[in-house]
Tab-separated table of C-alpha atoms in Angstrom:
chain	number	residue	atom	x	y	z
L	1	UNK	CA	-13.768	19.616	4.533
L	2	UNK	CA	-13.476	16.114	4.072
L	3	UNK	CA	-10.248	15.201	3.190
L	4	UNK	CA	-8.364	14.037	-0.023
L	5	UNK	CA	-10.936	12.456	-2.337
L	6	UNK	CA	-10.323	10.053	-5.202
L	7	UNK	CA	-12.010	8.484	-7.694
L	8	UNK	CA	-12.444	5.992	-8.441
L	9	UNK	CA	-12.102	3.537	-5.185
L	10	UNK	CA	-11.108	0.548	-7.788
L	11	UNK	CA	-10.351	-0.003	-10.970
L	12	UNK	CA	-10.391	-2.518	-13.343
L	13	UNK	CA	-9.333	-2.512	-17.180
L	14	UNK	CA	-7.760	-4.971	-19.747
L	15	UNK	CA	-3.915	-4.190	-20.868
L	16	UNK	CA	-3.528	-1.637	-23.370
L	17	UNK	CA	-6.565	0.355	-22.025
L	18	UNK	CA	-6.178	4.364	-20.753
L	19	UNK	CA	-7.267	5.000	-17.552
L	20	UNK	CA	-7.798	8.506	-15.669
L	21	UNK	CA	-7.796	8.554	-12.063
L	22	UNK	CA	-8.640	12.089	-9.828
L	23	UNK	CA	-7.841	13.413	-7.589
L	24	UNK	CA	-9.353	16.489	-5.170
L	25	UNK	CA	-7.414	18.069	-2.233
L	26	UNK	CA	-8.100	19.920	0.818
L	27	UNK	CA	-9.158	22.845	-0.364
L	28	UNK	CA	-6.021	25.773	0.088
L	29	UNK	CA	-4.021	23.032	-0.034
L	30	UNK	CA	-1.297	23.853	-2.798
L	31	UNK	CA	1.235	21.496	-3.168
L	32	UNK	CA	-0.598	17.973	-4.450
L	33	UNK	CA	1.373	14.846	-5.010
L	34	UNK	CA	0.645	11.350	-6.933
L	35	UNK	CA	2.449	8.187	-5.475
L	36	UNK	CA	2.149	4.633	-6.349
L	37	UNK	CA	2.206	1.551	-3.921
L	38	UNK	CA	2.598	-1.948	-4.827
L	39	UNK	CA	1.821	-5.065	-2.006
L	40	UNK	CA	4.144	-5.074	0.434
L	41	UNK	CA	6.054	-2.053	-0.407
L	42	UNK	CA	6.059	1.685	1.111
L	43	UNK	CA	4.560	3.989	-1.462
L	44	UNK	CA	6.612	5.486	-4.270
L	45	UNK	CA	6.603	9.075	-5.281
L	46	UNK	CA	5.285	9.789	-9.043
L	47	UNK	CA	5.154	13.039	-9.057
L	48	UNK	CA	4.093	16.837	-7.514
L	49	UNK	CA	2.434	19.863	-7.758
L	50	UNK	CA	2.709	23.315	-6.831
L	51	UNK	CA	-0.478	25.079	-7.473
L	52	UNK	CA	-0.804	24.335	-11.120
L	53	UNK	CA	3.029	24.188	-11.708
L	54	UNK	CA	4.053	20.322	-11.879
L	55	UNK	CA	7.654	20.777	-10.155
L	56	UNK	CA	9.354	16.804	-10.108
L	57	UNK	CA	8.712	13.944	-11.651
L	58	UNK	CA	10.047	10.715	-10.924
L	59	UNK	CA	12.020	8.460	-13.547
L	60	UNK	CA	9.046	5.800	-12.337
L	61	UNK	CA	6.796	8.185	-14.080
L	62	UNK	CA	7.347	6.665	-17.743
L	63	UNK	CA	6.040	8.579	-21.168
L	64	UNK	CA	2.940	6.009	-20.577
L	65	UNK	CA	1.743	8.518	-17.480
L	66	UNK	CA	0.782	12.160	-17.323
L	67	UNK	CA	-0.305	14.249	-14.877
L	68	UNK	CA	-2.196	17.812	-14.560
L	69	UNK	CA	-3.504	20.136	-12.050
L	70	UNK	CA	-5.665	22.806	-13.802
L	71	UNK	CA	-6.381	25.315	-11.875
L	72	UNK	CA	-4.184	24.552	-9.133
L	73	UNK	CA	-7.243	22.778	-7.856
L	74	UNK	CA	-8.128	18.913	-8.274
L	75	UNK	CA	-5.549	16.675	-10.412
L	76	UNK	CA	-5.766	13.767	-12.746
L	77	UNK	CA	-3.735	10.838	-13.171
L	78	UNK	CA	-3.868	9.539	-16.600
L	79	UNK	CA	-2.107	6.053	-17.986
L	80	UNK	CA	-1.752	5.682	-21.227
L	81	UNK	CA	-1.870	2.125	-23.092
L	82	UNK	CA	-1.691	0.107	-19.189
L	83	UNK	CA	0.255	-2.538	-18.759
L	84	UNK	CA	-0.189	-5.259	-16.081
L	85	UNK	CA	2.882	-3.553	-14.322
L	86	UNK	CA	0.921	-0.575	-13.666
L	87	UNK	CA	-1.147	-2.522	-11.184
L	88	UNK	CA	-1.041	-0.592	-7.884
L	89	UNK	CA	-2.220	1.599	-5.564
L	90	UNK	CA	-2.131	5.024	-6.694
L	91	UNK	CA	-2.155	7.445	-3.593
L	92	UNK	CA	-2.638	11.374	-3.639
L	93	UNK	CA	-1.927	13.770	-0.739
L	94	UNK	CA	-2.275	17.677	-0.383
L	95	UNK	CA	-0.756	19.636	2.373
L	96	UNK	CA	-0.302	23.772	2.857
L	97	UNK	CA	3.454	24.721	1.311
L	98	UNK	CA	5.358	24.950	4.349
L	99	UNK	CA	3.403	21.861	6.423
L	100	UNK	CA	5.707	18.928	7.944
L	101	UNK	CA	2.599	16.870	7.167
L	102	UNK	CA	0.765	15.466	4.233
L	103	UNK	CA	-2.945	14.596	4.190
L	104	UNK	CA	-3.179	11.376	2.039
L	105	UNK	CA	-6.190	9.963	0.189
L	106	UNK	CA	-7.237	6.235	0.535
L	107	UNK	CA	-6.375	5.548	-3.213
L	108	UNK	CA	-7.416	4.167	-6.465
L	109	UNK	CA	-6.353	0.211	-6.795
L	110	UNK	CA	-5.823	-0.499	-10.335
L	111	UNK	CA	-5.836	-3.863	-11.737
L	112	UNK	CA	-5.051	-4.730	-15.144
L	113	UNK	CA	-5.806	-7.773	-16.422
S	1	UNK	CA	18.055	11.792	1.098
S	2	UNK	CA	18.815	9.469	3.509
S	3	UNK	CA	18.270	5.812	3.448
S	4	UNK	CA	16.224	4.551	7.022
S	5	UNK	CA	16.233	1.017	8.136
S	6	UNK	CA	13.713	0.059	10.710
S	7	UNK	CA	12.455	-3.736	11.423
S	8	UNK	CA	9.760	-5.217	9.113
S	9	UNK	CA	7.629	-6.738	11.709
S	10	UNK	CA	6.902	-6.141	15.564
S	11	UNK	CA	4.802	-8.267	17.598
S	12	UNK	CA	3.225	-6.267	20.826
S	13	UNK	CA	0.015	-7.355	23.398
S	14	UNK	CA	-2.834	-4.822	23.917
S	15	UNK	CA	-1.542	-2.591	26.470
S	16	UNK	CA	2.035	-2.415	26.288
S	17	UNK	CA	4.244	0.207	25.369
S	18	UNK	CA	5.808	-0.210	21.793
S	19	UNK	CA	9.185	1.439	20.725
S	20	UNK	CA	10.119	0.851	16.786
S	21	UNK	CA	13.376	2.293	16.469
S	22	UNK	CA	14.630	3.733	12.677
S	23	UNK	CA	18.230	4.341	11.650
S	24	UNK	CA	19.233	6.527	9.319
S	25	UNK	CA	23.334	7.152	10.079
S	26	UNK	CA	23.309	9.812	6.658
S	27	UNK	CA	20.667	11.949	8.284
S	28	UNK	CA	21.603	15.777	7.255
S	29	UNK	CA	21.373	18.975	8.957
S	30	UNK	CA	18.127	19.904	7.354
S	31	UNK	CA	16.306	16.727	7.417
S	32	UNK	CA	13.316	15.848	9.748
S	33	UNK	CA	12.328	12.699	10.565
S	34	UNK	CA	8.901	11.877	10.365
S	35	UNK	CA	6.589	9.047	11.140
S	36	UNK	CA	3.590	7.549	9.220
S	37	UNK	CA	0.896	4.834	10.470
S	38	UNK	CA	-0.818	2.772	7.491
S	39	UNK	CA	-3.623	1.262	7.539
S	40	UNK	CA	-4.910	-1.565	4.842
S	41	UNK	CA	-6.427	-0.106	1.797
S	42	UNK	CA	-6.070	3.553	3.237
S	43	UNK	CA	-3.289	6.022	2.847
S	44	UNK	CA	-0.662	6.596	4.892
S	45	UNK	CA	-1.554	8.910	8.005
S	46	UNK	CA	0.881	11.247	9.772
S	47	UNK	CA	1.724	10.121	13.347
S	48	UNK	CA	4.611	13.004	14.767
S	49	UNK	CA	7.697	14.647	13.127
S	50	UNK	CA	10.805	16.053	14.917
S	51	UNK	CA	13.937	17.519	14.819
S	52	UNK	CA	16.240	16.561	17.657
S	53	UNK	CA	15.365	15.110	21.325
S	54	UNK	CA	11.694	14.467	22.244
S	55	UNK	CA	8.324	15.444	20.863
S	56	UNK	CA	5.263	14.209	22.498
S	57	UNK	CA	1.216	14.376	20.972
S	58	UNK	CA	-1.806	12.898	21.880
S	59	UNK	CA	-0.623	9.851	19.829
S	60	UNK	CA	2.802	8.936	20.337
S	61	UNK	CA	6.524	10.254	21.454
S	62	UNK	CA	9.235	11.046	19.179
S	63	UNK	CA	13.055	10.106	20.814
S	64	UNK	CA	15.961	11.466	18.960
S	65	UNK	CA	19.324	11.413	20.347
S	66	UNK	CA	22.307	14.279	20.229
S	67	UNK	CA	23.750	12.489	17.012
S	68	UNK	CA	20.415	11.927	15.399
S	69	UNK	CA	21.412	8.714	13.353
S	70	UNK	CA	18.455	6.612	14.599
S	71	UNK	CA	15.225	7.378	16.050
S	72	UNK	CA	12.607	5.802	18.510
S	73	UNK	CA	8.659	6.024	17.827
S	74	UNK	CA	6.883	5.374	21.024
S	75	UNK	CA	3.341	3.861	20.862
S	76	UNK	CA	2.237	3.885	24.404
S	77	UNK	CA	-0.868	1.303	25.338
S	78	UNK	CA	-1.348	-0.385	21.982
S	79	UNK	CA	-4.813	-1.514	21.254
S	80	UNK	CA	-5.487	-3.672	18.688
S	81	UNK	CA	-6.559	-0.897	16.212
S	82	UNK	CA	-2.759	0.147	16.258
S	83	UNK	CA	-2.066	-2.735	14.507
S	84	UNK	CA	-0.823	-1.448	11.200
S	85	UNK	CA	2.282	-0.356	8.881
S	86	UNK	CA	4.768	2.336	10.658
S	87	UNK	CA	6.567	4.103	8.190
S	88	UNK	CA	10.046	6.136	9.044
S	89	UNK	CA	10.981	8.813	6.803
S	90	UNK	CA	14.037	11.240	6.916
S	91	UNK	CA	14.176	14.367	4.574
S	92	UNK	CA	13.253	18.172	4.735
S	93	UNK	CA	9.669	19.553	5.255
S	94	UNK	CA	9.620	21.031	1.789
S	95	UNK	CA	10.659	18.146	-0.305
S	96	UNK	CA	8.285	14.731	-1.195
S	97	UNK	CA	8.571	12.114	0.664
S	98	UNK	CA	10.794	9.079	0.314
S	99	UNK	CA	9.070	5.665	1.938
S	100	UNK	CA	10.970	2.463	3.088
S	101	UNK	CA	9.049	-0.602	3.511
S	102	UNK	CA	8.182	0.377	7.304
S	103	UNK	CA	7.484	-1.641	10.160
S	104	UNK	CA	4.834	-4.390	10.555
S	105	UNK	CA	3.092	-4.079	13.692
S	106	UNK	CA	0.865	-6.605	14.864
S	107	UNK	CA	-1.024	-6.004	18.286
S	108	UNK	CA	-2.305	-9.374	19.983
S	109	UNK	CA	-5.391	-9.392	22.540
């Protein structure tokens, strides 16, 4: 197993574009989560899974974003009409239900121009 | 969840033994506290986690007193690939988890 994958590394798109990032765990992993990280800043929690069952959202998380984990497996991250205020890291991480850990993935970096 | 509050930069030599203490004076009875190490462009990677009093792994030591309002991650013999963000979280196991801005650790040759 390698780790959390996502794709892609970086991403660039003009404001008002969608974008769809992914995202695939550690396999038996069930609880996924999205988080966002701006420069300078710890990263912010979007949003998590359980299996396929999305249990929180954050208020960050506006009508612009969705999120969905088919299967219970991988996950997608999709933003809807960007804005240059969506510029960010966008971090996943997996871990087993009842681990004190979470296995992060090195990100997508957005940039909206 | 509790709020933490940890200094935003450290400076350290390669070698020496670096302590980057946390507060968090709300902690509850079911919290853990939890450290994170982050690297540039990579995600955050989990260091050590405790409960109360010490926890020691092959990476670094874990100091938590009786009341539990603060917290002391122990780096021993920094190199200069330690130099990176330290993150201190406080919150249970089962819940996501809440970041601050960490701690800015720069290791010098």
């Amino acid at each position: 197993d390698t780790g959390v994958s996502q794709n892609p590394r970086h991403k660039i798109t003009k404001r008002g574009q969608n974008v769809t990032f992914r995202c695939d765990p550690i396999s038996e992993h069930n609880r996924l989560y999205w988080y966002r990280q701006t420069l300078g800043q710890g990263p912010e929690f979007l949003t998590y899974f359980q299996n396929e069952a999305q249990l929180e959202k954050s208020r960050l998380l506006s009508d612009r974003f969705s999120a969905e984990r088919p299967k219970g497996s991988f996950s997608t991250l999709e933003i809807q009409r960007t804005e240059q205020g969506d510029s960010a890291m966008y971090l996943c991480a997996s871990s087993p239900g009842t681990a004190v850990w979470r296995d992060f993935g090195s990100g997508t970096q957005l940039s909206v121009l | 969840l509790a709020k933490t509050t940890q200094p935003i930069s450290m400076d350290s030599y390669e070698g020496q033994e670096v302590n980057i203490t946390c507060s968090h004076n709300n902690i509850a009875t079911n919290d853990y506290i939890t450290w994170y190490q982050q690297f540039p462009s990579q995600g955050p990677r989990f260091i050590i986690q405790g409960y109360k009093t010490k926890v020691t792994n092959e990476v670094a030591s874990l100091f938590i007193p009786a009341d539990r309002k603060s917290s002391t991650l122990s780096l021993p013999r920094v190199s200069l690939s330690d130099t990176a963000v330290y993150y201190c979280l406080v919150g249970p196991n089962t819940d996501k988890l809440i970041f601050g801005t960490g701690t800015r650790l720069q290791v010098f040759p």
